[in-house]
Short mmCIF file of C-alpha atoms in Angstrom, two decimals:
data_model
loop_
_atom_site.label_atom_id
_atom_site.label_comp_id
_atom_site.label_asym_id
_atom_site.label_seq_id
_atom_site.Cartn_x
_atom_site.Cartn_y
_atom_site.Cartn_z
CA GLU A 1 -6.01 -14.50 5.60
CA PRO A 2 -9.28 -12.97 5.49
CA GLU A 3 -10.38 -11.30 2.04
CA VAL A 4 -13.18 -9.31 0.48
CA THR A 5 -15.25 -11.45 -1.85
CA GLN A 6 -17.47 -10.13 -4.87
CA THR A 7 -19.93 -11.64 -6.92
CA PRO A 8 -20.50 -12.17 -9.82
CA SER A 9 -16.98 -11.90 -11.36
CA HIS A 10 -18.76 -10.59 -14.61
CA GLN A 11 -22.30 -9.29 -15.19
CA VAL A 12 -23.63 -8.64 -18.75
CA THR A 13 -26.92 -6.65 -18.82
CA GLN A 14 -28.99 -4.53 -21.18
CA MET A 15 -29.10 -0.83 -20.98
CA GLY A 16 -31.99 0.25 -18.92
CA GLN A 17 -32.06 -2.95 -16.59
CA GLU A 18 -31.26 -2.89 -12.89
CA VAL A 19 -28.06 -4.74 -11.54
CA ILE A 20 -26.88 -5.52 -8.10
CA LEU A 21 -23.31 -6.16 -7.41
CA ARG A 22 -22.60 -8.12 -4.19
CA CYS A 23 -19.71 -7.79 -1.74
CA VAL A 24 -18.71 -9.62 1.39
CA PRO A 25 -16.51 -7.51 3.19
CA ILE A 26 -13.94 -8.59 5.99
CA SER A 27 -15.85 -9.64 8.83
CA ASN A 28 -14.78 -7.42 11.50
CA HIS A 29 -14.48 -4.41 9.21
CA LEU A 30 -16.59 -1.35 9.82
CA TYR A 31 -16.06 0.91 6.77
CA PHE A 32 -17.22 0.03 3.16
CA TYR A 33 -16.42 1.48 -0.05
CA TRP A 34 -17.24 1.21 -3.69
CA TYR A 35 -14.93 2.15 -6.39
CA ARG A 36 -15.25 1.79 -10.27
CA GLN A 37 -12.53 1.73 -12.89
CA ILE A 38 -13.61 2.10 -16.58
CA LEU A 39 -11.33 0.52 -18.86
CA GLY A 40 -8.20 2.42 -19.40
CA GLN A 41 -9.03 4.96 -16.87
CA LYS A 42 -8.21 5.30 -13.02
CA VAL A 43 -9.68 3.96 -10.11
CA GLU A 44 -12.52 6.22 -9.11
CA PHE A 45 -14.36 6.49 -5.60
CA LEU A 46 -18.07 6.12 -5.68
CA VAL A 47 -19.23 5.73 -2.04
CA SER A 48 -18.37 5.10 1.56
CA PHE A 49 -20.61 3.54 4.11
CA TYR A 50 -20.28 3.41 7.86
CA ASN A 51 -22.88 2.64 10.68
CA ASN A 52 -25.37 1.52 8.05
CA GLU A 53 -25.46 4.86 6.38
CA ILE A 54 -23.52 6.74 3.57
CA SER A 55 -20.66 8.50 4.89
CA GLU A 56 -19.65 10.31 1.77
CA LYS A 57 -20.30 10.02 -2.02
CA SER A 58 -19.05 11.31 -5.43
CA GLU A 59 -20.46 12.94 -8.07
CA ILE A 60 -20.79 9.82 -9.85
CA PHE A 61 -22.96 8.37 -7.32
CA ASP A 62 -26.25 9.83 -8.55
CA ASP A 63 -29.78 8.65 -7.93
CA GLN A 64 -29.30 5.65 -10.02
CA PHE A 65 -27.04 4.31 -7.71
CA SER A 66 -27.78 2.93 -4.21
CA VAL A 67 -26.02 0.90 -1.36
CA GLU A 68 -27.23 -1.54 1.32
CA ARG A 69 -25.97 -3.73 3.79
CA PRO A 70 -29.07 -6.04 4.12
CA ASP A 71 -27.86 -8.67 6.60
CA GLY A 72 -24.82 -7.54 8.32
CA SER A 73 -22.46 -9.39 6.04
CA ASN A 74 -23.18 -8.45 2.49
CA PHE A 75 -22.70 -5.08 1.00
CA THR A 76 -24.31 -4.22 -2.24
CA LEU A 77 -24.38 -1.84 -4.85
CA LYS A 78 -27.47 -1.41 -7.06
CA ILE A 79 -27.66 0.49 -10.32
CA ARG A 80 -31.17 1.09 -10.87
CA SER A 81 -31.29 1.56 -14.79
CA THR A 82 -27.98 1.15 -16.27
CA LYS A 83 -26.24 3.12 -19.06
CA LEU A 84 -23.64 2.13 -21.43
CA GLU A 85 -21.19 4.41 -19.60
CA ASP A 86 -21.67 2.25 -16.49
CA SER A 87 -19.54 -0.38 -18.02
CA ALA A 88 -16.43 -0.79 -15.87
CA MET A 89 -14.82 -2.71 -13.25
CA TYR A 90 -16.50 -2.31 -9.73
CA PHE A 91 -14.38 -2.87 -6.76
CA CYS A 92 -15.62 -3.26 -3.29
CA ALA A 93 -13.23 -2.28 -0.32
CA SER A 94 -13.38 -2.51 3.13
CA LEU A 95 -11.44 -1.05 6.15
CA GLY A 96 -11.21 -2.16 9.93
CA LEU A 97 -10.14 -0.33 12.95
CA ALA A 98 -6.68 -1.92 12.97
CA SER A 99 -5.64 -0.35 9.78
CA PHE A 100 -7.82 2.74 9.78
CA LEU A 101 -4.83 4.86 10.96
CA TYR A 102 -3.07 4.06 7.94
CA ASN A 103 -6.22 3.93 5.65
CA GLU A 104 -5.27 0.38 4.36
CA GLN A 105 -8.37 -0.63 2.60
CA PHE A 106 -8.71 -4.24 1.59
CA PHE A 107 -10.02 -4.55 -2.02
CA GLY A 108 -12.07 -7.47 -3.56
CA PRO A 109 -11.24 -9.07 -6.94
CA GLY A 110 -13.81 -6.78 -8.63
CA THR A 111 -17.02 -7.29 -10.80
CA ARG A 112 -16.83 -6.52 -14.51
CA LEU A 113 -19.99 -4.97 -15.43
CA THR A 114 -20.87 -4.97 -19.10
CA VAL A 115 -23.86 -2.79 -20.43
CA LEU A 116 -25.07 -3.64 -23.89
CA ASP B 1 -9.27 17.09 -12.58
CA GLN B 2 -6.18 14.77 -11.82
CA GLN B 3 -5.33 15.42 -8.12
CA VAL B 4 -2.93 12.41 -8.21
CA LYS B 5 -0.98 11.83 -11.18
CA GLN B 6 1.27 9.00 -12.53
CA ASN B 7 2.93 10.39 -15.67
CA SER B 8 4.66 7.29 -16.53
CA PRO B 9 2.21 4.60 -18.02
CA SER B 10 4.88 1.95 -17.91
CA LEU B 11 8.34 0.93 -16.76
CA SER B 12 10.67 -1.87 -17.77
CA VAL B 13 13.45 -2.96 -15.59
CA GLN B 14 16.01 -5.62 -15.37
CA GLU B 15 15.68 -8.32 -12.56
CA GLY B 16 17.92 -7.29 -9.76
CA ARG B 17 17.85 -3.52 -10.47
CA ILE B 18 15.98 -0.85 -8.90
CA SER B 19 12.46 0.02 -9.92
CA ILE B 20 11.39 3.68 -9.28
CA LEU B 21 7.62 4.63 -9.56
CA ASN B 22 6.72 8.35 -9.56
CA CYS B 23 3.72 10.09 -8.37
CA ASP B 24 2.73 13.70 -8.10
CA TYR B 25 -0.43 15.42 -6.27
CA THR B 26 -1.85 18.71 -6.24
CA ASN B 27 -4.10 18.64 -3.23
CA SER B 28 -2.28 19.99 0.00
CA MET B 29 -4.93 18.51 2.09
CA PHE B 30 -3.85 14.83 1.33
CA ASP B 31 -2.57 13.42 4.62
CA TYR B 32 -1.75 9.78 3.63
CA PHE B 33 -0.31 8.32 0.56
CA LEU B 34 -0.60 4.58 -0.27
CA TRP B 35 0.77 2.42 -2.96
CA TYR B 36 -1.46 -0.46 -4.19
CA LYS B 37 -0.24 -3.38 -6.71
CA LYS B 38 -2.71 -4.81 -9.15
CA TYR B 39 -2.37 -8.20 -10.92
CA PRO B 40 -4.80 -8.86 -13.99
CA ALA B 41 -8.14 -9.95 -12.96
CA GLU B 42 -7.38 -9.31 -9.36
CA GLY B 43 -8.34 -6.23 -6.86
CA PRO B 44 -5.71 -3.77 -5.94
CA THR B 45 -3.60 -5.03 -2.99
CA PHE B 46 -1.98 -2.73 -0.43
CA LEU B 47 1.68 -2.39 -0.65
CA ILE B 48 2.99 0.44 1.45
CA SER B 49 1.62 3.73 2.98
CA ILE B 50 3.24 6.89 4.34
CA SER B 51 1.96 9.71 6.39
CA SER B 52 2.35 13.48 5.45
CA ILE B 53 4.28 13.89 8.55
CA LYS B 54 6.99 11.52 7.38
CA ASP B 55 9.43 11.57 4.52
CA LYS B 56 10.17 7.94 4.31
CA ASN B 57 8.70 4.75 4.88
CA GLU B 58 10.51 1.36 4.45
CA ASP B 59 9.16 -2.35 4.28
CA GLY B 60 11.46 -4.94 3.01
CA ARG B 61 12.48 -4.24 -0.80
CA PHE B 62 9.75 -1.60 -0.75
CA THR B 63 10.61 1.93 0.31
CA VAL B 64 8.27 5.20 -0.25
CA PHE B 65 9.89 8.59 -0.35
CA LEU B 66 7.66 11.84 0.21
CA ASN B 67 8.78 15.22 -0.77
CA LYS B 68 5.96 17.56 0.48
CA SER B 69 7.46 20.74 -0.90
CA ALA B 70 7.41 19.19 -4.45
CA LYS B 71 4.17 17.27 -3.73
CA HIS B 72 6.03 14.18 -4.98
CA LEU B 73 6.25 10.65 -4.01
CA SER B 74 8.13 7.78 -5.20
CA LEU B 75 8.23 4.04 -4.62
CA HIS B 76 11.54 2.37 -4.77
CA ILE B 77 11.72 -1.60 -5.19
CA VAL B 78 15.10 -2.85 -4.66
CA PRO B 79 15.99 -5.53 -6.09
CA SER B 80 13.16 -5.83 -8.42
CA GLN B 81 12.00 -9.47 -9.18
CA PRO B 82 9.76 -10.73 -12.08
CA GLY B 83 6.84 -11.21 -9.63
CA ASP B 84 6.91 -7.63 -9.10
CA SER B 85 5.68 -7.18 -12.61
CA ALA B 86 2.05 -5.63 -12.13
CA VAL B 87 0.38 -2.16 -12.48
CA TYR B 88 1.15 0.13 -9.30
CA PHE B 89 -1.44 2.64 -8.34
CA CYS B 90 -0.33 5.72 -6.10
CA ALA B 91 -3.40 6.69 -3.88
CA ALA B 92 -4.16 9.51 -1.50
CA SER B 93 -6.56 10.36 1.15
CA VAL B 94 -7.91 13.62 2.32
CA ARG B 95 -7.87 14.57 5.77
CA GLY B 96 -11.33 14.04 7.32
CA SER B 97 -12.91 12.34 4.26
CA GLN B 98 -13.80 9.20 5.75
CA GLY B 99 -10.78 7.50 4.13
CA ASN B 100 -11.85 7.82 0.48
CA LEU B 101 -8.83 7.11 -1.74
CA ILE B 102 -8.10 9.05 -4.78
CA PHE B 103 -6.15 7.10 -7.27
CA GLY B 104 -3.51 7.85 -10.04
CA LYS B 105 -3.83 6.15 -13.39
CA GLY B 106 -1.23 3.50 -12.51
CA THR B 107 2.04 2.63 -13.98
CA LYS B 108 2.61 -0.88 -15.40
CA LEU B 109 5.92 -2.35 -14.17
CA SER B 110 7.63 -5.16 -16.33
CA VAL B 111 10.64 -6.78 -14.49
CA LYS B 112 12.55 -8.82 -17.04
CA PRO B 113 14.51 -11.73 -15.98
#
């Protein structure tokens, strides 16, 4: 069964450093998303991406964040200068045409980001 | 601002009994509602969804009920099995929002043998 994969599973970084979180969505999917979950809180939408551009972004997704689909298979989230409050679990999700009507997004296992 | 609320952080049920997980929402623009299940160290897994034009959707042991007037939905699991033990998230999608999901905080279900 096709699945969304994410690397690394855990990333530890120093405050102020740049991090890149990587995702490989399901191959025939067209819509891509990043969400995050701070420990003990709900899963929050960050950004959606379609046709090589951002479709929508939340208030959380400020200038420190960027997304890219560099090669047609990977989908990356970059945080330019990490802050302590960026520590969270980051989930990538993708959506294909077949499940678009039901908005059945497929989630990856997540990357735990720890900012020290 | 909590547009999707799951007021019960946890629920414990005996194996074979019914589990009922509840979710309330405030935004009348929501047009799809979904339930996701999450095991530790894994991402959320889609379970079942319902359109705002329906009041019930059933898939095997899982049934979701939607009461639009009360802005309330519930997930029924019958019969509950120990493997159902997980965190269940209610999520909603806003009409025309490119499918972004708005999640509740989740309910941790424990099914005891």
